[in-house]
Amino acid sequence: MQKTAKYKIPGGKLVEVKVEYQAEIENVEIFGDFFIHPEESIQRIEESLLGLDVKEDEETIANIIEKVVAKNNIEMIGVTPEGIAHAIVMAVVK
Amino acid sequence: MTWRVVGLEARDAYFNMAMDETLLTRIKEKKSPPTIRFYRWSPSAVSIGRFQSMEGEVNVEECRKLGVDYVRRITGGGAVYHDSKGEITYSIIAPESEFPKSIRESYKVICQCVIDGLANLGIEAQFAPINDILIGSRKVSGNAQTRRGGVLLQHGTILYSLDVRRMFSVLKVSKEKISDKMIKSVEERVTSVSEHKKVSINDLYGSLLYGFTKGKEYEFGNWSQEELEKAGYLRIHLYGTRKWNFSR
């Protein structure tokens, strides 16, 4: 199954996700007009979500992203781990 | 530190983005001086942010029909229509030690150059975090920044005049939405210099030049052969490719 969702981060930018999944997340693409430094690290964030049970809650997903952000010294502007997690949950419960 | 200023030139989207990346790399290698450049986009073009989807943001078919180029930027941020006669873009590229460490703070410092330039025309503008400049409550300038290997690049556009209908024909908004109501709402959110002052685009350029060089030691310069070669390579092998432009 492939679903998309758009979420405007309060006080931030628009984040859009495209999620492919069965019981687990098979692919995630994150789009939007936000800033992530360094830019290449968006792939690390996307990859960190592969294999995740689609029933995971927003907080768990946000924590996974937060760990990747901290480990790789990623700076996010206009987007947050919680915002991406929210969009992913929006997509898979649609 | 002496800045090099490369004066207003009109180039295609692929060259414009390729030269920005060339400078980012060469300043890191200490082969090019810190540079402030001004340019226009000829032909007109759409640029999208690093994380945006080309198909999602741009009416590629319409661009082809109108001869409007489309390119993915190295920087994040949103999709922008760069009219060949309707705006000026700047890039400032230098070691990040020249700017505040915080990205948010450095947006403010660099955007102040644009604000000073507009003030020189008698237009009062304000910085609106994260990366916008407003006149009143309407956006006149969008800016985007990246940092790589200790070098900062910020580029941004300053709207001189606005053709909302053209903008909507190349950015992806469904035909039904291009109603008068929608156009009005964009006009309520976006403005341009010529709405506020009867000046030529050259006057705007002169004022931006003033805003960006005020208090800096600088000299006018041109591209070196090496810079043109590297930018020429990136223009063809990266920014002009479907692989890069449609990578998301």
JSON list of C-alpha atoms in Angstrom, two decimals, chain A residues 6-71:
[
{"chain": "A", "resi": 6, "resn": "LYS", "atom": "CA", "xyz": [0.71, 16.59, 4.23]},
{"chain": "A", "resi": 7, "resn": "TYR", "atom": "CA", "xyz": [1.19, 18.36, 7.52]},
{"chain": "A", "resi": 8, "resn": "LYS", "atom": "CA", "xyz": [1.95, 22.02, 8.12]},
{"chain": "A", "resi": 9, "resn": "ILE", "atom": "CA", "xyz": [4.23, 22.20, 11.14]},
{"chain": "A", "resi": 10, "resn": "PRO", "atom": "CA", "xyz": [2.88, 24.89, 13.48]},
{"chain": "A", "resi": 11, "resn": "GLY", "atom": "CA", "xyz": [5.26, 27.85, 13.19]},
{"chain": "A", "resi": 12, "resn": "GLY", "atom": "CA", "xyz": [7.27, 25.89, 10.61]},
{"chain": "A", "resi": 13, "resn": "LYS", "atom": "CA", "xyz": [7.10, 24.54, 7.09]},
{"chain": "A", "resi": 14, "resn": "LEU", "atom": "CA", "xyz": [5.05, 22.01, 5.18]},
{"chain": "A", "resi": 15, "resn": "VAL", "atom": "CA", "xyz": [6.07, 18.37, 5.41]},
{"chain": "A", "resi": 16, "resn": "GLU", "atom": "CA", "xyz": [4.74, 15.74, 3.04]},
{"chain": "A", "resi": 17, "resn": "VAL", "atom": "CA", "xyz": [5.40, 12.02, 3.33]},
{"chain": "A", "resi": 18, "resn": "LYS", "atom": "CA", "xyz": [4.92, 9.16, 0.92]},
{"chain": "A", "resi": 19, "resn": "VAL", "atom": "CA", "xyz": [4.84, 5.84, 2.79]},
{"chain": "A", "resi": 20, "resn": "GLU", "atom": "CA", "xyz": [4.83, 2.37, 1.28]},
{"chain": "A", "resi": 21, "resn": "TYR", "atom": "CA", "xyz": [3.86, -0.35, 3.73]},
{"chain": "A", "resi": 22, "resn": "GLN", "atom": "CA", "xyz": [2.23, -3.67, 4.47]},
{"chain": "A", "resi": 23, "resn": "ALA", "atom": "CA", "xyz": [2.49, -4.56, 8.16]},
{"chain": "A", "resi": 24, "resn": "GLU", "atom": "CA", "xyz": [5.82, -2.78, 8.21]},
{"chain": "A", "resi": 25, "resn": "ILE", "atom": "CA", "xyz": [7.07, 0.39, 6.57]},
{"chain": "A", "resi": 26, "resn": "GLU", "atom": "CA", "xyz": [8.82, -0.58, 3.34]},
{"chain": "A", "resi": 27, "resn": "ASN", "atom": "CA", "xyz": [9.72, 2.85, 2.00]},
{"chain": "A", "resi": 28, "resn": "VAL", "atom": "CA", "xyz": [9.42, 6.45, 3.15]},
{"chain": "A", "resi": 29, "resn": "GLU", "atom": "CA", "xyz": [10.03, 9.65, 1.23]},
{"chain": "A", "resi": 30, "resn": "ILE", "atom": "CA", "xyz": [9.91, 12.97, 3.03]},
{"chain": "A", "resi": 31, "resn": "PHE", "atom": "CA", "xyz": [9.23, 16.14, 1.02]},
{"chain": "A", "resi": 32, "resn": "GLY", "atom": "CA", "xyz": [8.74, 19.77, 1.84]},
{"chain": "A", "resi": 33, "resn": "ASP", "atom": "CA", "xyz": [9.99, 23.35, 1.94]},
{"chain": "A", "resi": 34, "resn": "PHE", "atom": "CA", "xyz": [11.91, 22.89, 5.20]},
{"chain": "A", "resi": 35, "resn": "PHE", "atom": "CA", "xyz": [15.68, 22.88, 5.80]},
{"chain": "A", "resi": 36, "resn": "ILE", "atom": "CA", "xyz": [17.79, 19.95, 6.99]},
{"chain": "A", "resi": 37, "resn": "HIS", "atom": "CA", "xyz": [21.54, 20.42, 7.45]},
{"chain": "A", "resi": 38, "resn": "PRO", "atom": "CA", "xyz": [23.46, 18.65, 6.09]},
{"chain": "A", "resi": 39, "resn": "GLU", "atom": "CA", "xyz": [20.95, 18.05, 3.31]},
{"chain": "A", "resi": 40, "resn": "GLU", "atom": "CA", "xyz": [22.12, 14.50, 2.52]},
{"chain": "A", "resi": 41, "resn": "SER", "atom": "CA", "xyz": [21.11, 13.36, 6.00]},
{"chain": "A", "resi": 42, "resn": "ILE", "atom": "CA", "xyz": [17.44, 13.23, 5.02]},
{"chain": "A", "resi": 43, "resn": "GLN", "atom": "CA", "xyz": [18.26, 9.77, 3.63]},
{"chain": "A", "resi": 44, "resn": "ARG", "atom": "CA", "xyz": [19.42, 8.61, 7.06]},
{"chain": "A", "resi": 45, "resn": "ILE", "atom": "CA", "xyz": [16.12, 9.77, 8.53]},
{"chain": "A", "resi": 46, "resn": "GLU", "atom": "CA", "xyz": [14.13, 8.00, 5.82]},
{"chain": "A", "resi": 47, "resn": "GLU", "atom": "CA", "xyz": [16.16, 4.80, 6.21]},
{"chain": "A", "resi": 48, "resn": "SER", "atom": "CA", "xyz": [15.75, 4.78, 9.98]},
{"chain": "A", "resi": 49, "resn": "LEU", "atom": "CA", "xyz": [12.02, 4.23, 9.53]},
{"chain": "A", "resi": 50, "resn": "LEU", "atom": "CA", "xyz": [12.25, 1.16, 7.31]},
{"chain": "A", "resi": 51, "resn": "GLY", "atom": "CA", "xyz": [10.94, -2.04, 8.84]},
{"chain": "A", "resi": 52, "resn": "LEU", "atom": "CA", "xyz": [8.97, -0.18, 11.47]},
{"chain": "A", "resi": 53, "resn": "ASP", "atom": "CA", "xyz": [5.62, -1.66, 12.52]},
{"chain": "A", "resi": 54, "resn": "VAL", "atom": "CA", "xyz": [2.94, 0.64, 11.04]},
{"chain": "A", "resi": 55, "resn": "LYS", "atom": "CA", "xyz": [1.08, 0.50, 14.36]},
{"chain": "A", "resi": 56, "resn": "GLU", "atom": "CA", "xyz": [3.90, 2.34, 16.17]},
{"chain": "A", "resi": 57, "resn": "ASP", "atom": "CA", "xyz": [2.70, 5.56, 17.76]},
{"chain": "A", "resi": 58, "resn": "GLU", "atom": "CA", "xyz": [3.84, 9.07, 16.94]},
{"chain": "A", "resi": 59, "resn": "GLU", "atom": "CA", "xyz": [6.08, 9.33, 19.99]},
{"chain": "A", "resi": 60, "resn": "THR", "atom": "CA", "xyz": [8.03, 6.18, 19.13]},
{"chain": "A", "resi": 61, "resn": "ILE", "atom": "CA", "xyz": [8.55, 7.34, 15.54]},
{"chain": "A", "resi": 62, "resn": "ALA", "atom": "CA", "xyz": [9.62, 10.80, 16.72]},
{"chain": "A", "resi": 63, "resn": "ASN", "atom": "CA", "xyz": [12.11, 9.21, 19.15]},
{"chain": "A", "resi": 64, "resn": "ILE", "atom": "CA", "xyz": [13.67, 7.13, 16.36]},
{"chain": "A", "resi": 65, "resn": "ILE", "atom": "CA", "xyz": [14.12, 10.26, 14.22]},
{"chain": "A", "resi": 66, "resn": "GLU", "atom": "CA", "xyz": [15.41, 12.23, 17.20]},
{"chain": "A", "resi": 67, "resn": "LYS", "atom": "CA", "xyz": [18.11, 9.60, 17.77]},
{"chain": "A", "resi": 68, "resn": "VAL", "atom": "CA", "xyz": [19.28, 9.84, 14.15]},
{"chain": "A", "resi": 69, "resn": "VAL", "atom": "CA", "xyz": [19.30, 13.63, 14.43]},
{"chain": "A", "resi": 70, "resn": "ALA", "atom": "CA", "xyz": [21.39, 13.60, 17.62]},
{"chain": "A", "resi": 71, "resn": "LYS", "atom": "CA", "xyz": [23.79, 10.89, 16.43]}
]
